[in-house]
Every structure is written in structure tokens, then in C-alpha cells.
Short mmCIF file of C-alpha atoms in Angstrom, two decimals:
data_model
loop_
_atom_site.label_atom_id
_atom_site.label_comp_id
_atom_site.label_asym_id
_atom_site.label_seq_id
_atom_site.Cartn_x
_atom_site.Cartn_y
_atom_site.Cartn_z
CA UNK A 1 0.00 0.00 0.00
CA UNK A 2 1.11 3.25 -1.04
CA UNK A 3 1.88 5.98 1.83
CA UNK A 4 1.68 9.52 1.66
CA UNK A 5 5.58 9.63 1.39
CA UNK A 6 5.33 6.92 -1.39
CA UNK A 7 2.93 9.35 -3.40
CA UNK A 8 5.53 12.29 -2.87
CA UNK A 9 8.64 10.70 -3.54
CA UNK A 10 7.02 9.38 -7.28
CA UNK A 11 6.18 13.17 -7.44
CA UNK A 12 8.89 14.76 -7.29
CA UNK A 13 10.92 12.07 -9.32
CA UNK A 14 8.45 12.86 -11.84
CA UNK A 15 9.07 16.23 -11.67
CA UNK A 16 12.53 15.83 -11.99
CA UNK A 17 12.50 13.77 -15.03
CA UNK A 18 10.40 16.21 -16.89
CA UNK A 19 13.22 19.13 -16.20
CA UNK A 20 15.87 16.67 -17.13
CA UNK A 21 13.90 16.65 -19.93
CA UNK A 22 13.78 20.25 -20.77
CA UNK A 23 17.53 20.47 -20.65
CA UNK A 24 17.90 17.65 -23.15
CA UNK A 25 18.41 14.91 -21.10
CA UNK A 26 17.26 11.55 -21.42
CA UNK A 27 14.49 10.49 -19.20
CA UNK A 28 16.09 7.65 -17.93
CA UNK A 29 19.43 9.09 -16.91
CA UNK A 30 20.88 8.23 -13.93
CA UNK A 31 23.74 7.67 -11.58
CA UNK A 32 25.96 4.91 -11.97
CA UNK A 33 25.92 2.63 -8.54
CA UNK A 34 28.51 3.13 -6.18
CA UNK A 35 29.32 0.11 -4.49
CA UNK A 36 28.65 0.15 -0.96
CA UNK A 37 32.13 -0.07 1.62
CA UNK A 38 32.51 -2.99 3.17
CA UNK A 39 33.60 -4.13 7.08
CA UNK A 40 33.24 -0.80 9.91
CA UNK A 41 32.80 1.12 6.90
CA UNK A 42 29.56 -0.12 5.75
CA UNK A 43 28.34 -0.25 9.64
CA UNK A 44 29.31 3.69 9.49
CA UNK A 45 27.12 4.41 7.10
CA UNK A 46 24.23 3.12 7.89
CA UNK A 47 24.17 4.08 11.52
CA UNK A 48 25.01 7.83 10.97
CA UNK A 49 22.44 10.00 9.67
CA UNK A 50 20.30 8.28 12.81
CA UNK A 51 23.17 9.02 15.15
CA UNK A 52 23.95 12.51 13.46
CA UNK A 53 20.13 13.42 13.63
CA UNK A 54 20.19 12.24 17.46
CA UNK A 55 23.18 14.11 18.27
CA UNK A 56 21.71 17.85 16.70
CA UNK A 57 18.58 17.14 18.56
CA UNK A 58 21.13 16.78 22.00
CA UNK A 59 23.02 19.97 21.03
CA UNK A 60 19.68 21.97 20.81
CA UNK A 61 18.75 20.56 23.79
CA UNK A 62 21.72 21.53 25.63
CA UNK A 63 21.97 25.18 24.29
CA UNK A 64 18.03 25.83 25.01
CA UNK A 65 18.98 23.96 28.73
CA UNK A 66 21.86 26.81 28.78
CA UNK A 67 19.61 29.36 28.00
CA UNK A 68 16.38 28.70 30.14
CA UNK A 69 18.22 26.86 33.18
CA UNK A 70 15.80 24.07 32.24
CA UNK A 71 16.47 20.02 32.66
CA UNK A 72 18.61 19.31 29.05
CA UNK A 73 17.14 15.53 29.35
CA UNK A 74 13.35 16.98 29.41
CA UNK A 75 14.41 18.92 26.31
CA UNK A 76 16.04 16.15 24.31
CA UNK A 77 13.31 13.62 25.35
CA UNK A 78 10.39 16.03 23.64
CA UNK A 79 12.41 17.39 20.72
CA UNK A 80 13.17 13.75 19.98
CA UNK A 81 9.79 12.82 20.25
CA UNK A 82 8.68 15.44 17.34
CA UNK A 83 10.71 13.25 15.24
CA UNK A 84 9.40 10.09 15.80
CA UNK A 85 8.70 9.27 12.46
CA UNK A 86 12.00 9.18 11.48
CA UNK A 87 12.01 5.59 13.51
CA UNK A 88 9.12 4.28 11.54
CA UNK A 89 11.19 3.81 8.49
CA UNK A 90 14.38 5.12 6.54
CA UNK A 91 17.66 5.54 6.66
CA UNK A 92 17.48 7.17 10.09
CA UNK A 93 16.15 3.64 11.99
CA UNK A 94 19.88 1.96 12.18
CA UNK A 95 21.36 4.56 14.02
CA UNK A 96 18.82 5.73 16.33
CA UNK A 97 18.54 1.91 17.34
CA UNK A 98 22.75 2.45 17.59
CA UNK A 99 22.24 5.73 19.79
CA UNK A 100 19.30 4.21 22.23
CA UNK A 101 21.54 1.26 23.17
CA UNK A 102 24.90 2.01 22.39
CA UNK A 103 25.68 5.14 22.93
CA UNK A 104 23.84 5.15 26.18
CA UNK A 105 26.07 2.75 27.78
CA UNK A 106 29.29 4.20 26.67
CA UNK A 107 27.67 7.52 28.34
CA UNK A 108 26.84 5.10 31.75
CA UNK A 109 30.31 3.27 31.86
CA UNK A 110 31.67 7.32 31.74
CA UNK A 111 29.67 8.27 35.34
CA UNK A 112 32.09 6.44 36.64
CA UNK A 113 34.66 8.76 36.12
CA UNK A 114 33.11 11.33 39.00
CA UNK A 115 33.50 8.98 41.85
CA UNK A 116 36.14 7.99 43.66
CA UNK A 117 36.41 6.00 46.78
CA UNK A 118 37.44 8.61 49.34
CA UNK A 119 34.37 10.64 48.56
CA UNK A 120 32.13 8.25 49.74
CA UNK A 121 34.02 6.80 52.92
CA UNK A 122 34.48 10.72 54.34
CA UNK A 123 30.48 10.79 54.55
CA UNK A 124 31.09 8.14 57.61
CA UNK A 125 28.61 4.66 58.20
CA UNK A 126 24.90 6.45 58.73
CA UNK A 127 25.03 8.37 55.36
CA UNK A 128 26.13 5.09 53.65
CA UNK A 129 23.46 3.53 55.50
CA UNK A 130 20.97 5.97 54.88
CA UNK A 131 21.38 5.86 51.17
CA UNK A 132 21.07 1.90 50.78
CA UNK A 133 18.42 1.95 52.75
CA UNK A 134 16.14 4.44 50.64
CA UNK A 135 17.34 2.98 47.60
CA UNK A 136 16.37 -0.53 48.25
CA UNK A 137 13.31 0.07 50.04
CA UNK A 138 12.31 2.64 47.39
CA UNK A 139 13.16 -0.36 44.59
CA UNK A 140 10.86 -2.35 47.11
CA UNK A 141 8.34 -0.54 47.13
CA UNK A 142 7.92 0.08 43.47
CA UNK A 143 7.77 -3.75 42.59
CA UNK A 144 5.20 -4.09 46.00
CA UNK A 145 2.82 -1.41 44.31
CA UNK A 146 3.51 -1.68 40.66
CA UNK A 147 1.42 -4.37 40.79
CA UNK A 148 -1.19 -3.36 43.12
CA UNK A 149 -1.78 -0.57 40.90
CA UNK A 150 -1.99 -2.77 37.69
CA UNK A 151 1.58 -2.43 36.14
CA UNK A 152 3.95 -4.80 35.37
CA UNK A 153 6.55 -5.52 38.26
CA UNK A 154 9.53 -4.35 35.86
CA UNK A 155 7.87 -0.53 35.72
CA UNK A 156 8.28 -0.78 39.95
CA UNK A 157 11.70 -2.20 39.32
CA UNK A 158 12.64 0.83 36.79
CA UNK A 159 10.78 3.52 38.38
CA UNK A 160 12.05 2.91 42.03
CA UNK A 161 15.50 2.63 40.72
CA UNK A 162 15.48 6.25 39.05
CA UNK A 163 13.62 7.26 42.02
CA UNK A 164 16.30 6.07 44.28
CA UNK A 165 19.55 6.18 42.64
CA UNK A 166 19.97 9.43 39.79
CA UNK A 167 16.74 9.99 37.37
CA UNK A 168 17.25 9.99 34.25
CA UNK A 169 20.81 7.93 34.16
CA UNK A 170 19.42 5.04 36.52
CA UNK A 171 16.63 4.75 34.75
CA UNK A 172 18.44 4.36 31.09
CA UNK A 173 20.77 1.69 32.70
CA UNK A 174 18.38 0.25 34.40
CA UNK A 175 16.25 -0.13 31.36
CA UNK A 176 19.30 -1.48 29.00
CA UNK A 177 19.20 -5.33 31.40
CA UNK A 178 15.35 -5.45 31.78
CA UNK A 179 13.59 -8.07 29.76
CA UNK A 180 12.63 -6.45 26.75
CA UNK A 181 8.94 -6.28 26.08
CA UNK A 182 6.76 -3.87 23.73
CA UNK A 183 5.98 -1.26 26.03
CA UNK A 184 9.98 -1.15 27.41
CA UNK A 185 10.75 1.84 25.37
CA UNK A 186 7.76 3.56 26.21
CA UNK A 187 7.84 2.67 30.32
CA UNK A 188 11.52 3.94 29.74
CA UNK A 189 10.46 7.30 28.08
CA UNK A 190 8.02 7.73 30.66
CA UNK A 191 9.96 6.80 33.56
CA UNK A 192 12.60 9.57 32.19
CA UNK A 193 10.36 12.34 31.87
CA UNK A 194 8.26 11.81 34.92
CA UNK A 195 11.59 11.85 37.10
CA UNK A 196 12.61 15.01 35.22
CA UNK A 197 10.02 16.61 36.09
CA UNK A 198 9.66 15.62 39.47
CA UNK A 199 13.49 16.25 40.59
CA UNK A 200 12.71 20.14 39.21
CA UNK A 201 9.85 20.28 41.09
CA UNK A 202 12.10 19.01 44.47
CA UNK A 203 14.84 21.18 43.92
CA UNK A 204 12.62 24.04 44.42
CA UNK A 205 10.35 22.57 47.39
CA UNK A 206 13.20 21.05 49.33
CA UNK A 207 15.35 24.22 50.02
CA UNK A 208 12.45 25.90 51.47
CA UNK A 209 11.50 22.56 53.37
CA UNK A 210 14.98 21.81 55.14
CA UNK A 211 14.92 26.07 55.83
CA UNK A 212 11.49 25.80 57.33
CA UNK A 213 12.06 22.70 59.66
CA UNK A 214 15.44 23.88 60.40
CA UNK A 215 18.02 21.52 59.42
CA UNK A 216 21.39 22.53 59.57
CA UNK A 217 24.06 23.04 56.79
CA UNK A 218 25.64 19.34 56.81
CA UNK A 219 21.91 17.65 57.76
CA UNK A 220 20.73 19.69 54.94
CA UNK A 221 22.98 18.48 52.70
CA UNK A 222 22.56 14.86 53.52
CA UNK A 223 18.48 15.26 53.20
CA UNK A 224 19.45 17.22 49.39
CA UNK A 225 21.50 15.17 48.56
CA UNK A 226 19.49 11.54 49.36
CA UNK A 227 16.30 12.76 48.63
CA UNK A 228 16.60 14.74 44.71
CA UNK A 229 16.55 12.21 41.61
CA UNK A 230 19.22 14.08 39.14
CA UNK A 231 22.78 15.31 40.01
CA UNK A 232 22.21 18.59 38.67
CA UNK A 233 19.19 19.86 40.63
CA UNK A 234 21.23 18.29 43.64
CA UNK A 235 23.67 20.29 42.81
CA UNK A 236 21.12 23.65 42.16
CA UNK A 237 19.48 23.20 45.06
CA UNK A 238 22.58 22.21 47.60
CA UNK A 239 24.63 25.53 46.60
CA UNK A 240 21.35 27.56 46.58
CA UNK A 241 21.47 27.34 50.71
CA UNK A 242 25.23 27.52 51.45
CA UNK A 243 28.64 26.00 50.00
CA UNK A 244 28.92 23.40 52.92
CA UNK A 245 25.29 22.06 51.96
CA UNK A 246 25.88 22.24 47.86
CA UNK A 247 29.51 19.69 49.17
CA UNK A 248 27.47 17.19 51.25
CA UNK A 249 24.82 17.38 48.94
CA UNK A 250 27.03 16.34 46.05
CA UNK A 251 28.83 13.91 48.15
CA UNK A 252 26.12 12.16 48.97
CA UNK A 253 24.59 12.10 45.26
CA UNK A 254 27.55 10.36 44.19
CA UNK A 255 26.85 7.52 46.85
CA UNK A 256 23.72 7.39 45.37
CA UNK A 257 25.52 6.91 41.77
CA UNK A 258 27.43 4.85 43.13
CA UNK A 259 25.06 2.31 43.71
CA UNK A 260 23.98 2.17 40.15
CA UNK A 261 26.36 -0.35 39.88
CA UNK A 262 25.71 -3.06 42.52
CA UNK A 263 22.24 -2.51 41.70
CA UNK A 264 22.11 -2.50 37.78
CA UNK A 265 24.17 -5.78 38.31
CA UNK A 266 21.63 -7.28 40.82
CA UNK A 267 18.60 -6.67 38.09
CA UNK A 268 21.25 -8.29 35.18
CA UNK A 269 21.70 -11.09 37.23
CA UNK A 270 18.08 -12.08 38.38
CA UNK A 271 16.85 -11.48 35.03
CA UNK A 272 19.70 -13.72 33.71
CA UNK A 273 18.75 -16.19 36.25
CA UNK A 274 14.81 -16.63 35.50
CA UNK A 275 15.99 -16.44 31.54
CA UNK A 276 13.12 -15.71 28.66
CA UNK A 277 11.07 -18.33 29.57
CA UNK A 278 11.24 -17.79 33.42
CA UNK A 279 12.96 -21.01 33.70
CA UNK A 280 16.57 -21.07 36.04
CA UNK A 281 20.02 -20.53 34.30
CA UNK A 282 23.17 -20.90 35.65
CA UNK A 283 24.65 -17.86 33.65
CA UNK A 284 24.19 -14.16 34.01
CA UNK A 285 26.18 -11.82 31.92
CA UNK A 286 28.13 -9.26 33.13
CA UNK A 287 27.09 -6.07 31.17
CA UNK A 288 30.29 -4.86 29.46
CA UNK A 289 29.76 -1.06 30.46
CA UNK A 290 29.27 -1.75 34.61
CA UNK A 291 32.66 -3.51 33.83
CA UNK A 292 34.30 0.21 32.38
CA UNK A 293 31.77 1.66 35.11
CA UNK A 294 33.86 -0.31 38.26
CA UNK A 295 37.15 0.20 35.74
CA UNK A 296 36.61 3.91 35.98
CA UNK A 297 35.73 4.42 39.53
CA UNK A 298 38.73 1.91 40.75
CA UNK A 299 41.20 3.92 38.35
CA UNK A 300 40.12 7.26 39.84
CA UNK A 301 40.05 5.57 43.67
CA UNK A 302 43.54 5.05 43.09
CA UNK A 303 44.68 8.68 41.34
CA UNK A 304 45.68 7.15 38.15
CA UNK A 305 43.04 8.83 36.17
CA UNK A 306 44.25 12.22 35.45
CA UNK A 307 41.79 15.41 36.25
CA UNK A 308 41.22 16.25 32.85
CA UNK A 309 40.86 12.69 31.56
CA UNK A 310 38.27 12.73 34.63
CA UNK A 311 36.45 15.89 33.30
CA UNK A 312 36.74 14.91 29.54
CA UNK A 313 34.90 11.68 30.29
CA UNK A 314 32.55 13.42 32.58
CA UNK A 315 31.69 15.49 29.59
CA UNK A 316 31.41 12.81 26.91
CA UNK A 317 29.36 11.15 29.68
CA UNK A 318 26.91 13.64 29.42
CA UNK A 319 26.56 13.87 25.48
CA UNK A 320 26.02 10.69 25.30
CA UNK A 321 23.91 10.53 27.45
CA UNK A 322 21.62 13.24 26.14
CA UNK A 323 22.14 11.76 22.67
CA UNK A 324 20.84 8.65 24.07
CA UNK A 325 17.79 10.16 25.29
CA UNK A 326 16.83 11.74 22.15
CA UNK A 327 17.61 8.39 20.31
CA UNK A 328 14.54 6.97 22.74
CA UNK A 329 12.63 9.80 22.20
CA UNK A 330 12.33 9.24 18.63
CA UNK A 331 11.59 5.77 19.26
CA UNK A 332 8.61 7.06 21.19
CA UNK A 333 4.85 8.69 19.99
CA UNK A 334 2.91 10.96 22.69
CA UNK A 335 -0.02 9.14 22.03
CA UNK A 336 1.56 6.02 23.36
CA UNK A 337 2.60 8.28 26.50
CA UNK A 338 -0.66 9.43 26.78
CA UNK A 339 -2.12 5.58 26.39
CA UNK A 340 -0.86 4.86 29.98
CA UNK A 341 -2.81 6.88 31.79
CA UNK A 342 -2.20 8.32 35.71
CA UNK A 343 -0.79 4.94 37.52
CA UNK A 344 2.60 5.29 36.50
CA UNK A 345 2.90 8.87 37.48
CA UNK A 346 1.09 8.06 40.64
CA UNK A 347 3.51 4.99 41.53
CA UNK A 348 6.62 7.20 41.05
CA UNK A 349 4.66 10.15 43.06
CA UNK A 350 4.83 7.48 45.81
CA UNK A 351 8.24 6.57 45.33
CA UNK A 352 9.58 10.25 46.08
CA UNK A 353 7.72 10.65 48.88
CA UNK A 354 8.48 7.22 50.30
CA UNK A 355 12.87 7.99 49.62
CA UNK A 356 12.26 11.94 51.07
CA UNK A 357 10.34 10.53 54.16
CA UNK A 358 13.16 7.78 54.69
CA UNK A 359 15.64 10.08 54.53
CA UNK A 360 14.01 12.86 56.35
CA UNK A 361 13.76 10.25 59.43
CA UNK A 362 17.20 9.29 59.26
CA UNK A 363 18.30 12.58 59.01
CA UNK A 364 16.20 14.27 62.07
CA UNK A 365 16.53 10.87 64.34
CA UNK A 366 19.43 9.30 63.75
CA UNK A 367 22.53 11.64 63.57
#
């Protein structure tokens, strides 16, 4: 059956032939073949204009984040998703397929870079213990009521993992050693942009919450920086009450980050345990890119990795990330988002307030 873009291609062609025409040329002229490069080249060529596509989405994304102070993954998830149709067929589909799996866990393996060792034993045992807790109880939780409300028991898994560990990043890594199913790419879009949203919303409300229940700097920090999804509201709303808070706040984050490794490898391992079929196996894959993520956070323990090899992958951390992103918003329609109705935003509404009350507990009670 002919498509809309069928009828217009033929048109234009048409048109085309009829000027060649004018100009004395023979209807049927046309290009000799080029034969097509073989080995990495060939793979090059087909993934790019899907990968170049996804990566000018993430640089307009980043320069309208730079411009408004907004969250850069909200942007790149909703530009990308005014392009969906670029997934449903063409030369684009190859590399936006690259970008949503690839290139997203080159961009998780890279978060290790920001942590090292030290940073996380200075914050002393109740921190540490603190942050588990919330993270696995938050996990918990969303498998416990994922179901009660009528989802499937991976959404809880997903959604209290970018609850509890860092939005948007958690979430993709998360996503990338959960069974695949039809609806992953759309629980994953979802998942992202509810968490977006939600850790703006938080950086706003919690400053004004820790001032009006009168925490101090360092108790502060430790609510901030255990209770808000992404790194970068942590980060806006920790400096936004004092310099001490905006350090425990980010010291604290990076626990949480942190754990995106035992945990990711947990989810790897049960899922490679039940297998497809839900029967036992006794082999579960180690995902290549928690491998570079442990890599990179033992090599900067240890002061081997250099500051600016540190930064740089911090950096191409980020773009990939947010290329990533836009990859899977392409690969996503609003009117599948809006097919899914209010239990998935309520389940993660829960989640927050189930990690800030944890935390807030710990915090008041136990220090």
C-alpha cells in the first residue's frame, strides 16, 4: 500500500525527469551505482544520519537547557519525540537503534569517572546507610505497588530505581538489562520524563522545606542530597542554601551513583537467572559497560586517572547521554505516552515521597 511519502517521492521524481527533460536529457538518466564499503565502513554508514540526527537534537537541547536553566534531558526527550517518524522507516532507523543502546552505555560506563572512593568513605557509616536503605526500600516498594496498581513488576523495578539512585541515568541503565517487552521503550520514556520533572519540582520545594524545619548546613545536605533524583538539581538546590550544603549534597549524590552499579548488576543477574522463559540458568552476563563503570571508579580511587581525563569523560558522559535520550525519544509517539494513563505517574509520586520521608527520618533521628 502506497503511503503519503510513497505518493511524494514518485512526485517529485516525476518532476525531476520532466526538467531533465527540458535540458535535453534523457528520461532515464541516472547515476551509476557506487558500491557500498565494506567491514566498519559499511556499519558507518548506515548508523550515521540516525546518530547525526540524534546528536543535533542533543546539542539543541543543551543550548536551550543553557539558555532557560531548564532540565537538558526533558528537552532532548520532547524534541526527539517530534521526530518520531524518522524511527518508523528510513535511513534514520539503524542509528537511532545504535544511539538508544549504544551510545547510552558508553555515556553510563563514563559516570564512573566522578566517583572515587574517598568521597564516599568521608560521609562516615549512617550516610552510607541511609542511602542503601532508601534505595532498596524505594526499589521495594515500586515492585510491591507496581502491581497493586496494575503495572507490570519491571515498571516498579525501573521507576524505584530512578527514584532512588539518579533519574534519568538510573533509569536508562536500568532499562538497557530489563527483559525487553513492547511497552519497554515507552515505560523507559516515561519513567525519564516523569523523574525530570519531578526532581525540578524538588529542587525548588526542598530548600524551602529543610529552611522551614530547620536543618542545619551538613543535615541539609545529607536530606538534598538523598532525597533529589538528578545530580544537577542536587547540585542547584545544595549551593542555593550555602557552599557546605551544595559539598554534602554532592557527596552524597555520588553515593547514590554509586550504587547504580551493585544494583544494575543485581537486576542483570536475576533477570539472567529466571531467563526468557522464566525457567533457572546458571549464567548471568556481566554487562560490558558496569565492567568500564567499576574500571573507571577503581582507576580514579587510586589517582591514576588524570583530572582532565576525569572531566573529559565526565563530559562525553553527558553527550552521550543526552544523545541517548533523544535516540529513545524518537523511538517514542505521545499518544503512546498518553495511552498509559495516571498509575505510573502516581507509583513514582509514591516513590519520592516514600525515599524523602526515609531520609528525612534518618536525618532528624538518627545523627
Amino acid at each position: 500500500m502506497n503511503t503519503d511519502l510513497d505518493t511524494d517521492t514518485a512526485s517529485a521524481q516525476a518532476i525531476f525527469q520532466s526538467y531533465g527533460g527540458m535540458e535535453g536529457l534523457a528520461e532515464t538518466f541516472a547515476l551509476p551505482a557506487q558500491p557500498l564499503p565494506a567491514g566498519w565502513r559499511a556499519f558507518f554508514f548506515r548508523i550515521y544520519p540516525g546518530l547525526l540526527v540524534a546528536a543535533t537534537i542533543a546539542l539543541a537541547a543543551t543550548w536551550l537547557s543553557q539558555q532557560y536553566r531548564s532540565p537538558v534531558m526533558l528537552f532532548a526527550l520532547l524534541f526527539g519525540m517530534t521526530f518520531h517518524f524518522l524511527h518508523e522507516e528510513g535511513r534514520c532507523v539503524a542509528g537511532i537503534e545504535f544511539s538508544s543502546k549504544a551510545v547510552l552505555r558508553v555515556g553510563v560506563a563514563l559516570l564512573g569517572a566522578r566517583i572515587t572512593a574517598t568521597q564516599i568513605l568521608e560521609l562516615g557509616g549512617m550516610p552510607i546507610a541511609t542511602v542503601v536503605g532508601g534505595i532498596l526500600s524505594t526499589i521495594a516498594l515500586g515492585a510491591f505497588a507496581a502491581q497493586r496498581l496494575g503495572l507490570s513488576r519491571s515498571f516498579g523495578v525501573l521507576s524505584g530505581g530512578a527514584v532512588g539512585i539518579c533519574g534519568a541515568s538510573a533509569a536508562l541503565a536500568i532499562a538497557s538489562v530489563l527483559p525487553r517487552t513492547n511497552e519497554s521503550e515507552r515505560d523507559t520514556i516515561l519513567t525519564v520524563v516523569t523523574v525530570t520533572v519531578l526532581s525540578t519540582i524538588a529542587m525548588i520545594a526542598y530548600p524551602l522545606f529543610v529552611t522551614l524545619v530547620g536543618l542545619d548546613h551538613v543535615h541539609a545536605g545529607i536530606f538534598l542530597g538523598g532525597t533529589i533524583h538528578d545530580v544537577a538539581q542536587v547540585v542547584g538546590a545544595g549551593y542555593s542554601i550555602s557552599p557546605q550544603t551544595g559539598d554534602v549534597a554532592t557527596y552524597v549524590k555520588l553515593l547514590r551513583v554509586t550504587m547504580l552499579l551493585p544494583v544494575v548488576f543485581s537486576i542483570a543477574f536475576v533477570v539472567g537467572r529466571r531467563g526468557k522463559g522464566g525457567q533457572g540458568s546458571t549464567k548471568a552476563k556481566l554487562p560490558l559497560f558496569l565492567v568500564g563503570f567499576a574500571g573507571l571508579v577503581a582507576l580514579n580511587s587510586l589517582g591514576v586517572l588524570p583530572k582532565f581525563a576525569s572531566d573529559a569523560a565526565n563530559e562525553v558522559s553527558r553527550w552521550c547521554l543526552v544523545t541517548a535520550i533523544a535516540a529513545l525519544g524518537m523511538k517514542t509517539s505521545f499518544k503512546d505516552l498518553a495511552a498509559v494513563g495516571w498509575r505510573p505517574i502516581a507509583l513514582m509520586v509514591l516513590e519520592t515521597a516514600w525515599i524523602a520521608a526515609v531520609t528525612f527520618v534518618a536525618v532528624k533521628f538518627a545523627y
